[in-house]
mmCIF file with all atom_site columns, C-alpha atoms in Angstrom:
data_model
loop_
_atom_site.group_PDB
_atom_site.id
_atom_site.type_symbol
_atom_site.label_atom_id
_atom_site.label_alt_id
_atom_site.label_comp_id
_atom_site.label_asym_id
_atom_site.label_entity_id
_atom_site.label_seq_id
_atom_site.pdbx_PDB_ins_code
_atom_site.Cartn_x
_atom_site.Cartn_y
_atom_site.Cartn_z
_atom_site.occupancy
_atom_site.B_iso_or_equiv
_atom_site.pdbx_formal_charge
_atom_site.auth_seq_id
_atom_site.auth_comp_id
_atom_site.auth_asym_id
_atom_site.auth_atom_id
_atom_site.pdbx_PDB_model_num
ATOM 1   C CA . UNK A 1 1   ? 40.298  -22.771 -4.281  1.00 0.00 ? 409 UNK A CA 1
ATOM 2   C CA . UNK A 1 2   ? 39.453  -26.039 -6.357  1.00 0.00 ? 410 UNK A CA 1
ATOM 3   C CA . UNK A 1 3   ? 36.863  -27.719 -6.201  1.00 0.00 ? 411 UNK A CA 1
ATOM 4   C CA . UNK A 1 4   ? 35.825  -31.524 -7.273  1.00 0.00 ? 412 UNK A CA 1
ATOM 5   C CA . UNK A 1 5   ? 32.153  -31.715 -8.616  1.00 0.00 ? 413 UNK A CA 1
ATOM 6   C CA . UNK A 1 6   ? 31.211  -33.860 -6.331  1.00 0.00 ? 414 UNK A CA 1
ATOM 7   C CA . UNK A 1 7   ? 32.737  -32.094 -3.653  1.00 0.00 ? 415 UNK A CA 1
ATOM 8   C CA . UNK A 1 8   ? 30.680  -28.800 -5.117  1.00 0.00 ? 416 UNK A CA 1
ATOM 9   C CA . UNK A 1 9   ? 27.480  -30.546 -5.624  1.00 0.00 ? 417 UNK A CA 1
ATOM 10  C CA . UNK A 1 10  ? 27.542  -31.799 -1.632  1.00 0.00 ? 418 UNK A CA 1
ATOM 11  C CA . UNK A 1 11  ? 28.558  -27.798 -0.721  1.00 0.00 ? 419 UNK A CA 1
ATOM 12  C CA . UNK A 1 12  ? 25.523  -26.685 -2.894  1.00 0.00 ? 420 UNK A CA 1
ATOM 13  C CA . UNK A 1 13  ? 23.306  -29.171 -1.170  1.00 0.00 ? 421 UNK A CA 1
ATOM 14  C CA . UNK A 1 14  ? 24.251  -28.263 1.980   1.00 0.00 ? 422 UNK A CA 1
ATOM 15  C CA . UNK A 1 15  ? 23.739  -25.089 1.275   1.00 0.00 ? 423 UNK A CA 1
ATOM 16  C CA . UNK A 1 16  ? 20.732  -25.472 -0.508  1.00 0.00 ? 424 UNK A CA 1
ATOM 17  C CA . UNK A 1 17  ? 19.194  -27.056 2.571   1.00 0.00 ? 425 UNK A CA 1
ATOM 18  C CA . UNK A 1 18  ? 20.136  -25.130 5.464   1.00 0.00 ? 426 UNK A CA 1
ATOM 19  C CA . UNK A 1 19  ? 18.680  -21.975 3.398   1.00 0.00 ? 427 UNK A CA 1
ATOM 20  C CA . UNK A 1 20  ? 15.811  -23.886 2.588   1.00 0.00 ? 428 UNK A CA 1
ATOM 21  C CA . UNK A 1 21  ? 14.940  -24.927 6.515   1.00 0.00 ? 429 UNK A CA 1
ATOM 22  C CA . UNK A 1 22  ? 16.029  -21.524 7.622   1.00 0.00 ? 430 UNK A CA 1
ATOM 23  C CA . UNK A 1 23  ? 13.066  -20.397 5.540   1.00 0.00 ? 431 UNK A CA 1
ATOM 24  C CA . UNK A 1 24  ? 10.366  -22.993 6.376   1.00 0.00 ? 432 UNK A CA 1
ATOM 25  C CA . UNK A 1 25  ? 11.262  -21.956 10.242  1.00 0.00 ? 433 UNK A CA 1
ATOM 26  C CA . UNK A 1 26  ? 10.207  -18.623 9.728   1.00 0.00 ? 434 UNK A CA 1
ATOM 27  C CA . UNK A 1 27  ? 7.299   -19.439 7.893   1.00 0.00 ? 435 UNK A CA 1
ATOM 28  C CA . UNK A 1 28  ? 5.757   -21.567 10.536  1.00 0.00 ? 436 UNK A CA 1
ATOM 29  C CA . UNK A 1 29  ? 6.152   -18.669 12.794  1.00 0.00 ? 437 UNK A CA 1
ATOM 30  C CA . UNK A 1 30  ? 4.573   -16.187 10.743  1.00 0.00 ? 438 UNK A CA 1
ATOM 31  C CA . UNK A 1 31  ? 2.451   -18.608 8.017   1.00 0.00 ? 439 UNK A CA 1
ATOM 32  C CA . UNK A 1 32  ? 0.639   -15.219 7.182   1.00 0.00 ? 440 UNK A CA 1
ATOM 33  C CA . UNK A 1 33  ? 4.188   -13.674 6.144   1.00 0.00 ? 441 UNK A CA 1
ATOM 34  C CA . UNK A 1 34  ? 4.105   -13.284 1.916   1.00 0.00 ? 442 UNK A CA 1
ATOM 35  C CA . UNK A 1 35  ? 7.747   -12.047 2.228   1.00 0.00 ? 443 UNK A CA 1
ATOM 36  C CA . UNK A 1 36  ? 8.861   -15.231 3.553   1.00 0.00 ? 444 UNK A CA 1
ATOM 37  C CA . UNK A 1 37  ? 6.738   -17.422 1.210   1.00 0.00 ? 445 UNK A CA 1
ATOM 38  C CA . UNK A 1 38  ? 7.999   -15.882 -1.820  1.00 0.00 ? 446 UNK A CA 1
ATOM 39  C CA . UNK A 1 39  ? 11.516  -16.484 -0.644  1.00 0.00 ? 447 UNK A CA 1
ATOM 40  C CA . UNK A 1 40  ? 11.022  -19.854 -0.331  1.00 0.00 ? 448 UNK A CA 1
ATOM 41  C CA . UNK A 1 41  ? 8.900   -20.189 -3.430  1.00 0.00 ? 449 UNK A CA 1
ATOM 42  C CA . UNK A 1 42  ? 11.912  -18.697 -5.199  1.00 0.00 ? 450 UNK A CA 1
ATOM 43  C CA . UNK A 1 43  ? 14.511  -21.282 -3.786  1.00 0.00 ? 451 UNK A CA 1
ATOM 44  C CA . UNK A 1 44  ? 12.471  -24.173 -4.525  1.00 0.00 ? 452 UNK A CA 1
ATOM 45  C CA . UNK A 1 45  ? 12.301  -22.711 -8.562  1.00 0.00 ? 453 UNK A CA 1
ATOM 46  C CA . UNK A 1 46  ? 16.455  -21.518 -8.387  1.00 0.00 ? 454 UNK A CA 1
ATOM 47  C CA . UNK A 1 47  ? 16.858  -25.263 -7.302  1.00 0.00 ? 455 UNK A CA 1
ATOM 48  C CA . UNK A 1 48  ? 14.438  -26.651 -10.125 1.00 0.00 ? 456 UNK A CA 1
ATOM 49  C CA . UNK A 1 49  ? 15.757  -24.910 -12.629 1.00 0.00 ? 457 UNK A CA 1
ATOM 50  C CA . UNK A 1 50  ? 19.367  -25.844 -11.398 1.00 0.00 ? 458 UNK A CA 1
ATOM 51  C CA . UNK A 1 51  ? 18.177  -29.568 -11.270 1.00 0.00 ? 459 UNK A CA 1
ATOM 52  C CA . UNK A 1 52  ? 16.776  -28.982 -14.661 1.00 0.00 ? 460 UNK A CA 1
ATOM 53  C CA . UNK A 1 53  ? 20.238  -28.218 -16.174 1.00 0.00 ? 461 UNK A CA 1
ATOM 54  C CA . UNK A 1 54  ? 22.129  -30.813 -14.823 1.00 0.00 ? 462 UNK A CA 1
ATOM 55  C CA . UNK A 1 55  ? 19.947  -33.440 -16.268 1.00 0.00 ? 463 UNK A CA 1
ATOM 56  C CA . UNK A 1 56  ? 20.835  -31.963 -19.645 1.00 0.00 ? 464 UNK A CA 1
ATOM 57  C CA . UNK A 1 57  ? 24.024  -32.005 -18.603 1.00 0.00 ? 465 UNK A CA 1
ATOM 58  C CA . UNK A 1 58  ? 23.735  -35.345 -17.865 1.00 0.00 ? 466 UNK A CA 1
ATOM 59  C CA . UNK A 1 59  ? 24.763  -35.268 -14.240 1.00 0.00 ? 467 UNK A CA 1
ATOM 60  C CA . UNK A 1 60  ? 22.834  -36.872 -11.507 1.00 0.00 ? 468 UNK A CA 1
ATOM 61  C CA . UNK A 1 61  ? 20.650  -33.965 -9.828  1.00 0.00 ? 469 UNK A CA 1
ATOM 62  C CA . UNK A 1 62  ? 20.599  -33.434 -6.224  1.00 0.00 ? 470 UNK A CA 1
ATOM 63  C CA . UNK A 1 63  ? 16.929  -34.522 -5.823  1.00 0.00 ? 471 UNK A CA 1
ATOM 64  C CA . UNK A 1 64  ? 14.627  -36.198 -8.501  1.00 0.00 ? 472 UNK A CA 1
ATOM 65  C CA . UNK A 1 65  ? 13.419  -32.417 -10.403 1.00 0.00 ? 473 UNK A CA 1
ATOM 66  C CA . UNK A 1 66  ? 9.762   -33.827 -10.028 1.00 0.00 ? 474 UNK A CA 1
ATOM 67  C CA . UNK A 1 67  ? 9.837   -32.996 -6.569  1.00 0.00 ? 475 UNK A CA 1
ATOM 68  C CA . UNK A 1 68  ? 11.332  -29.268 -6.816  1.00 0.00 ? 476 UNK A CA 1
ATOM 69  C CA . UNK A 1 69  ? 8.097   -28.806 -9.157  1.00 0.00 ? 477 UNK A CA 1
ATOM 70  C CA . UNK A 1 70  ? 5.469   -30.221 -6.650  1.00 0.00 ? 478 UNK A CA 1
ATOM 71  C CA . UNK A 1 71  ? 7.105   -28.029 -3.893  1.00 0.00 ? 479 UNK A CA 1
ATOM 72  C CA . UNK A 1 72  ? 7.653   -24.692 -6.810  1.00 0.00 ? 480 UNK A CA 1
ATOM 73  C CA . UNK A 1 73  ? 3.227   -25.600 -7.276  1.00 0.00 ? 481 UNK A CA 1
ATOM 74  C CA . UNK A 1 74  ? 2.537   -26.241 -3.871  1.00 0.00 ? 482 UNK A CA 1
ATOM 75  C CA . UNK A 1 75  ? 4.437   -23.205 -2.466  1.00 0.00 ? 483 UNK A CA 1
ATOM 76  C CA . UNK A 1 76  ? 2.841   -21.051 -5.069  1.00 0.00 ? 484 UNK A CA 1
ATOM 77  C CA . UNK A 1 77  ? -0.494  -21.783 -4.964  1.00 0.00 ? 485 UNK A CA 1
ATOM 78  C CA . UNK A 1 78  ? -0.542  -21.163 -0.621  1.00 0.00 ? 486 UNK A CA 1
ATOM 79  C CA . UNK A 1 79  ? 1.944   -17.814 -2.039  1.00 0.00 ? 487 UNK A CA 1
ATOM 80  C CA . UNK A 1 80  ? -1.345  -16.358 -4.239  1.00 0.00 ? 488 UNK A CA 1
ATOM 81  C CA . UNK A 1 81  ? -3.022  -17.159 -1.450  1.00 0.00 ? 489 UNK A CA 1
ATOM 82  C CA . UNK A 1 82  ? -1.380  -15.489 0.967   1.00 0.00 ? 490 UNK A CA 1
ATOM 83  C CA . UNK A 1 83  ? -0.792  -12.459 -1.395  1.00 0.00 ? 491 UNK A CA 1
ATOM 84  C CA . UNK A 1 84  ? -4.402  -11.991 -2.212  1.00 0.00 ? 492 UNK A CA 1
ATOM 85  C CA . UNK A 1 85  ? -5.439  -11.930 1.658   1.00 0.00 ? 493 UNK A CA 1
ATOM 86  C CA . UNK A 1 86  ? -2.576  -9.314  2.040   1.00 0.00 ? 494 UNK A CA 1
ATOM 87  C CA . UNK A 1 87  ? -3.222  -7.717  -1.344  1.00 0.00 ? 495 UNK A CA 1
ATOM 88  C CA . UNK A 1 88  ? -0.047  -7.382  -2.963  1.00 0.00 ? 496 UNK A CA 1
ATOM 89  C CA . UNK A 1 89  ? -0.686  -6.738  -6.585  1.00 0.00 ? 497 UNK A CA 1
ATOM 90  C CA . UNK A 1 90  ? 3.654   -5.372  -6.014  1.00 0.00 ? 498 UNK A CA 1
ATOM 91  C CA . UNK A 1 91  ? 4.871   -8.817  -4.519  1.00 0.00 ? 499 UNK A CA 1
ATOM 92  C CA . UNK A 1 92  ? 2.857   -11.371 -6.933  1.00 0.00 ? 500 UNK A CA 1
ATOM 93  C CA . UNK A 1 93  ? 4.303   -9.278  -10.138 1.00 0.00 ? 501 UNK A CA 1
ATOM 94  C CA . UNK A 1 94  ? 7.864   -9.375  -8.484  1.00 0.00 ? 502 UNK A CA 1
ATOM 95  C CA . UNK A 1 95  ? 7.602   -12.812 -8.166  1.00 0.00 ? 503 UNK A CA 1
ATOM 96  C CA . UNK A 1 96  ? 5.995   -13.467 -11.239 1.00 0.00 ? 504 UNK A CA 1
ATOM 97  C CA . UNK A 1 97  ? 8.790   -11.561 -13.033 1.00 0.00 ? 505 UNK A CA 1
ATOM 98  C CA . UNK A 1 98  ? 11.722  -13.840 -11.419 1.00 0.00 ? 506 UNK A CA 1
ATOM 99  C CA . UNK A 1 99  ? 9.985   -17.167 -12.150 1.00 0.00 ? 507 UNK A CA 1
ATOM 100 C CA . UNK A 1 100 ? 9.471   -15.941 -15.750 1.00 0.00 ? 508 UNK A CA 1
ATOM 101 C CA . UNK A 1 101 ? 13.147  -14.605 -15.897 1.00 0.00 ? 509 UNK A CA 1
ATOM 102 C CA . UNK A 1 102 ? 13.835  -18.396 -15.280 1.00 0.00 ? 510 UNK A CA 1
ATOM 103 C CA . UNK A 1 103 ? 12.667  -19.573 -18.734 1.00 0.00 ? 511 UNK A CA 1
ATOM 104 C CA . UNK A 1 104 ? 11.420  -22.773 -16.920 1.00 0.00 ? 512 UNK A CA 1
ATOM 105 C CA . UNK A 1 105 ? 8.882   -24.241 -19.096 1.00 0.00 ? 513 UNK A CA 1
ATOM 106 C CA . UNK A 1 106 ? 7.332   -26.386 -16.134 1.00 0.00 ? 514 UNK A CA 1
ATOM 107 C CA . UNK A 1 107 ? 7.041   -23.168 -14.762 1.00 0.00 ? 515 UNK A CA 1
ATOM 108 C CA . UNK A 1 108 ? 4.356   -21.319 -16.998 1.00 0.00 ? 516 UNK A CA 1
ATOM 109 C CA . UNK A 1 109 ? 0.861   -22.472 -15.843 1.00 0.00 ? 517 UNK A CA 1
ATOM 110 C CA . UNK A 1 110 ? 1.536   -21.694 -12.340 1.00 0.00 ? 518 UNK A CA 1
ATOM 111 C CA . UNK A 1 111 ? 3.316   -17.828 -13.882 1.00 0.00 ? 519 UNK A CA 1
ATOM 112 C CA . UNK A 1 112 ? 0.113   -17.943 -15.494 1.00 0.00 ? 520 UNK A CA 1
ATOM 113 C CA . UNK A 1 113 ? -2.080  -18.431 -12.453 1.00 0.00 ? 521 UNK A CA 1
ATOM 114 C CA . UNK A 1 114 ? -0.293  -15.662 -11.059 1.00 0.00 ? 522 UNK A CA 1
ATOM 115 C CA . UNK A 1 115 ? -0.770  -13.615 -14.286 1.00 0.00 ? 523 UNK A CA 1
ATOM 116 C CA . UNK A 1 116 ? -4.788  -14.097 -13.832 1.00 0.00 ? 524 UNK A CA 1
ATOM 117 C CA . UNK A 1 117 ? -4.730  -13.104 -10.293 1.00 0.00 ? 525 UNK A CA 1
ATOM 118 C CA . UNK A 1 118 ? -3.144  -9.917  -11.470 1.00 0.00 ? 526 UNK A CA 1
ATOM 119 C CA . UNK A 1 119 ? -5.595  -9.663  -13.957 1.00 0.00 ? 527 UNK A CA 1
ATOM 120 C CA . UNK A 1 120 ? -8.823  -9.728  -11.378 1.00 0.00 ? 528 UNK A CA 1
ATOM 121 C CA . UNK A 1 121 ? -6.623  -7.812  -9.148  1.00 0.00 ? 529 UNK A CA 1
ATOM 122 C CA . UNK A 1 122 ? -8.635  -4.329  -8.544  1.00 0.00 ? 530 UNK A CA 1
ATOM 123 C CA . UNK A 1 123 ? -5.597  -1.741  -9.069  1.00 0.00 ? 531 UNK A CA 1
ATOM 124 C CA . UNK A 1 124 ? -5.492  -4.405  -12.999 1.00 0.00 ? 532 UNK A CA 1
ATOM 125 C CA . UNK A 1 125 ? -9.704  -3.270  -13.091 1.00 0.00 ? 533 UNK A CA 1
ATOM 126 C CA . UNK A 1 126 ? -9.945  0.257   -12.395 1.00 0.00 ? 534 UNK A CA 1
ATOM 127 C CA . UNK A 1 127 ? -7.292  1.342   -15.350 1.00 0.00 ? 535 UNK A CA 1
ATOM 128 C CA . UNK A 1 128 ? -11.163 0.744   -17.114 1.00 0.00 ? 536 UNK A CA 1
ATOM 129 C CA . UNK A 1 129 ? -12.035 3.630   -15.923 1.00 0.00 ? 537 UNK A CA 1
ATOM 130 C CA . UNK A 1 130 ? -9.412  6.034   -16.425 1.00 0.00 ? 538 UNK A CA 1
ATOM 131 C CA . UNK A 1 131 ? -7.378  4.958   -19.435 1.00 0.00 ? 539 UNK A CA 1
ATOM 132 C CA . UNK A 1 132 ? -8.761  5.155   -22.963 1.00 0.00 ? 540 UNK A CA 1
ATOM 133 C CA . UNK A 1 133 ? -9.291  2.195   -25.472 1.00 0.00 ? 541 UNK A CA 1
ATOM 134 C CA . UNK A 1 134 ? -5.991  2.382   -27.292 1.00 0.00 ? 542 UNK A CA 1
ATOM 135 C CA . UNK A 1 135 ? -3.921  2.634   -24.251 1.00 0.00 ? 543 UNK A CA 1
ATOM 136 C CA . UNK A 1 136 ? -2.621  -0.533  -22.544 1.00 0.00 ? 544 UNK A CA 1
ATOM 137 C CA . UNK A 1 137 ? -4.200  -1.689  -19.658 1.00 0.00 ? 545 UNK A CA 1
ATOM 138 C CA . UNK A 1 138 ? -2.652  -3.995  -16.829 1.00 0.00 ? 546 UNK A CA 1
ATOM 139 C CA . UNK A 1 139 ? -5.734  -6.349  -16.791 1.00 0.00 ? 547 UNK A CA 1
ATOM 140 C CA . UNK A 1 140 ? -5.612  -7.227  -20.642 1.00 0.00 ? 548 UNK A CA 1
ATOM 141 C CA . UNK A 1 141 ? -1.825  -7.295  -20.259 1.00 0.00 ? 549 UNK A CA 1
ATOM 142 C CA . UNK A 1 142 ? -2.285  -9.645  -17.777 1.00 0.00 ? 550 UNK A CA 1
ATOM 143 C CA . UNK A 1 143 ? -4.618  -12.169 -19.564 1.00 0.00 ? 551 UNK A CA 1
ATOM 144 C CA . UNK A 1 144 ? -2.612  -11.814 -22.638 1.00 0.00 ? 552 UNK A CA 1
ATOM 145 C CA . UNK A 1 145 ? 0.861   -13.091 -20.426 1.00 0.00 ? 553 UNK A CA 1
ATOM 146 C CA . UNK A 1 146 ? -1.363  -16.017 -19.027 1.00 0.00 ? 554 UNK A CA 1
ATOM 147 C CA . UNK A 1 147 ? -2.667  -16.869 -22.700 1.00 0.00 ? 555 UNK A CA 1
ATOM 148 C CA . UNK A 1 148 ? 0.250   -16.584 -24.461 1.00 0.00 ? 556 UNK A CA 1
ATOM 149 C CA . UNK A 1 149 ? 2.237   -19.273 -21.521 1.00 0.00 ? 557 UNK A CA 1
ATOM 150 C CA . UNK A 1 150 ? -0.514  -21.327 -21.686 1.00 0.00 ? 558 UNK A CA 1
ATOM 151 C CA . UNK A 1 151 ? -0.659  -21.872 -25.161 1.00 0.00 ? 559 UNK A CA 1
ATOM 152 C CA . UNK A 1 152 ? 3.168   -22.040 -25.377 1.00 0.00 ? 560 UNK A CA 1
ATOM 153 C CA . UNK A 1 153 ? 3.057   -25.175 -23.196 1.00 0.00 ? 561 UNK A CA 1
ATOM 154 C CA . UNK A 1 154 ? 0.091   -26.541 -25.531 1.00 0.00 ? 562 UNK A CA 1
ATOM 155 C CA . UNK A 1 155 ? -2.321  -26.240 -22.073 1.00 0.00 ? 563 UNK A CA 1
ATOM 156 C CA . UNK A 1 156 ? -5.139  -25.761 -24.543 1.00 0.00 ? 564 UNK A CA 1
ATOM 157 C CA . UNK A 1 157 ? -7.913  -26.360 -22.087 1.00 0.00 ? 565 UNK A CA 1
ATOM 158 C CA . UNK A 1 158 ? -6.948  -23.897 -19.548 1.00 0.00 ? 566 UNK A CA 1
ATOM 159 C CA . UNK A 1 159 ? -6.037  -21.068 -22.210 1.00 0.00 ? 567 UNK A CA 1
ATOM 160 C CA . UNK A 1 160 ? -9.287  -21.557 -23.391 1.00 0.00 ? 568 UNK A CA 1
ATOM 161 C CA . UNK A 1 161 ? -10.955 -21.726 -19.896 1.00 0.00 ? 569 UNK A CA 1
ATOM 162 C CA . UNK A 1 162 ? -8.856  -17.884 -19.269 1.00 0.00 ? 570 UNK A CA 1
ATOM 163 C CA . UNK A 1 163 ? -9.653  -16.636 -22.650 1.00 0.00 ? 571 UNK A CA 1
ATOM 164 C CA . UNK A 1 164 ? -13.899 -17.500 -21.804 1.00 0.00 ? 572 UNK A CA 1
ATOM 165 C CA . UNK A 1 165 ? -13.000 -15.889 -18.256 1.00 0.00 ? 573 UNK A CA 1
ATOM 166 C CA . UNK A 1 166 ? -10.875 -12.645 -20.123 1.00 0.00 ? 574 UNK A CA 1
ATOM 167 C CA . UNK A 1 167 ? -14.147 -11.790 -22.932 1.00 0.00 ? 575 UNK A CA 1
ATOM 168 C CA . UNK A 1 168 ? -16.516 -11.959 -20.298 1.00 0.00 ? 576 UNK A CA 1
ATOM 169 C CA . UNK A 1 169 ? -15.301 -9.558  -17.664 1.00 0.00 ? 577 UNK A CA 1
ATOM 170 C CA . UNK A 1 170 ? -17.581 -6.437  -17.562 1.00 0.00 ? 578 UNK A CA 1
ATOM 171 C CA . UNK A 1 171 ? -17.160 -3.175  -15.756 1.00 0.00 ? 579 UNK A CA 1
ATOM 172 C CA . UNK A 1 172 ? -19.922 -1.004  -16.020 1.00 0.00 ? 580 UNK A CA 1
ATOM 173 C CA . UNK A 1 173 ? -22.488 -2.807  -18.402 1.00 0.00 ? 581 UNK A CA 1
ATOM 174 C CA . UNK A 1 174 ? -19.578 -2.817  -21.082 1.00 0.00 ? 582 UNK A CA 1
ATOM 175 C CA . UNK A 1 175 ? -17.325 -5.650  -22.504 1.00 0.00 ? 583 UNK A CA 1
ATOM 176 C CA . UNK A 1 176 ? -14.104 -4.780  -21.572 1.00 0.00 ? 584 UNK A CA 1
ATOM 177 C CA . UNK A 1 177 ? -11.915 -7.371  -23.794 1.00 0.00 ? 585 UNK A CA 1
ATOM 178 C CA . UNK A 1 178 ? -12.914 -7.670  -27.818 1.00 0.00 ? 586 UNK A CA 1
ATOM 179 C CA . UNK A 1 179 ? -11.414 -10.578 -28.278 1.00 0.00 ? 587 UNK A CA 1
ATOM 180 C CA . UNK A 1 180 ? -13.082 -12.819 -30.366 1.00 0.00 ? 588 UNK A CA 1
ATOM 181 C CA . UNK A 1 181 ? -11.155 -16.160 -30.480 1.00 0.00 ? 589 UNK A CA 1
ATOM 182 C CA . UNK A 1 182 ? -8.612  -17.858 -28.748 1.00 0.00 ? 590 UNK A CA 1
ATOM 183 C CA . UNK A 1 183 ? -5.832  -17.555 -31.509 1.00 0.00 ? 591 UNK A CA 1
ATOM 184 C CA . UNK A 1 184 ? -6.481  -13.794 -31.962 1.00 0.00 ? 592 UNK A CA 1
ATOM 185 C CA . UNK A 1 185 ? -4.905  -12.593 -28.700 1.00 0.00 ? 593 UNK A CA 1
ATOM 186 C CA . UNK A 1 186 ? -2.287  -10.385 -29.500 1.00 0.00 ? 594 UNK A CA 1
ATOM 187 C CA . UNK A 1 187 ? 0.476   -12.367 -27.528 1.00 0.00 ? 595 UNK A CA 1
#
């Protein structure tokens, strides 16, 4: 069956929309629900980075793209917190994964808010314990994926603000992180 663009782009919104209030019902059933949240965190970043490519394009997107990144923020900032009160370490790096699978630049401080949160996560923490100091551990893994966005997107401040939080972390009376400057990460 053929298709007009314009024809497709009013299908896709459509669609786009009843999937989108479909999800927002069930989340103000069940605002607790992390499941639900990430779905709709996900179609509000699908649809950004749609809107994204069909300004380079140079076709008129759907919905002005700033607003798909306020709702993509918005969404997954009450997301982390939802995840942390339910702790699922599983469900933010899932998440985390398919935003980054987007290669979304807009996207990478909140991937890298979600990166620290793994990071201070407690399952990230207690590989201290049990894995040795050449073996890779989830919580410098972490910080390293947060530093190395943040610096991609020239968010300087923050990077530096993660890196201060990363050196400091103790377990035990011991430095857990040698870094010793910004730049030296190994991302």
């Amino acid at each position: 069956m053929y298709f007009s663009r314009k024809c497709f782009a009013d299908w896709h919104r459509s669609r786009f929309g009843a999937q989108v209030a479909r999800i927002e019902r069930q989340l103000a059933r069940s605002p607790e629900n992390v499941e639900v949240r990430s779905r709709l965190l996900l179609a509000y970043s699908k649809e950004l980075a749609r809107c994204n490519r069909t300004t380079l394009k140079g076709t008129a997107p759907l919905a002005p793209c700033s607003d798909f990144l306020e709702l993509v923020h918005l969404h997954g900032m009450e997301f982390l917190k939802a995840s942390l009160e339910a702790s699922t370490a599983k469900r933010i790096q899932s998440v985390m994964d398919t935003l980054l699978d987007l290669k979304d630049f807009q996207l990478y401080p909140l991937i890298a808010r979600f990166a620290v949160t793994l990071a201070r996560h407690e399952e990230s923490l207690s590989e201290f314990d049990w894995k040795g100091e050449l073996q890779e551990r989830a919580t410098m893994f972490h910080y390293e994926t947060a530093l190395q966005l943040l610096k991609s997107v020239k968010c300087l401040e923050e990077a530096q603000e993660v890196f201060d939080e990363a050196v400091s972390l103790e377990r035990g009376g011991q430095r857990m992180i040698a870094w010793t400057k910004l730049w030296q990460t190994p991302s």
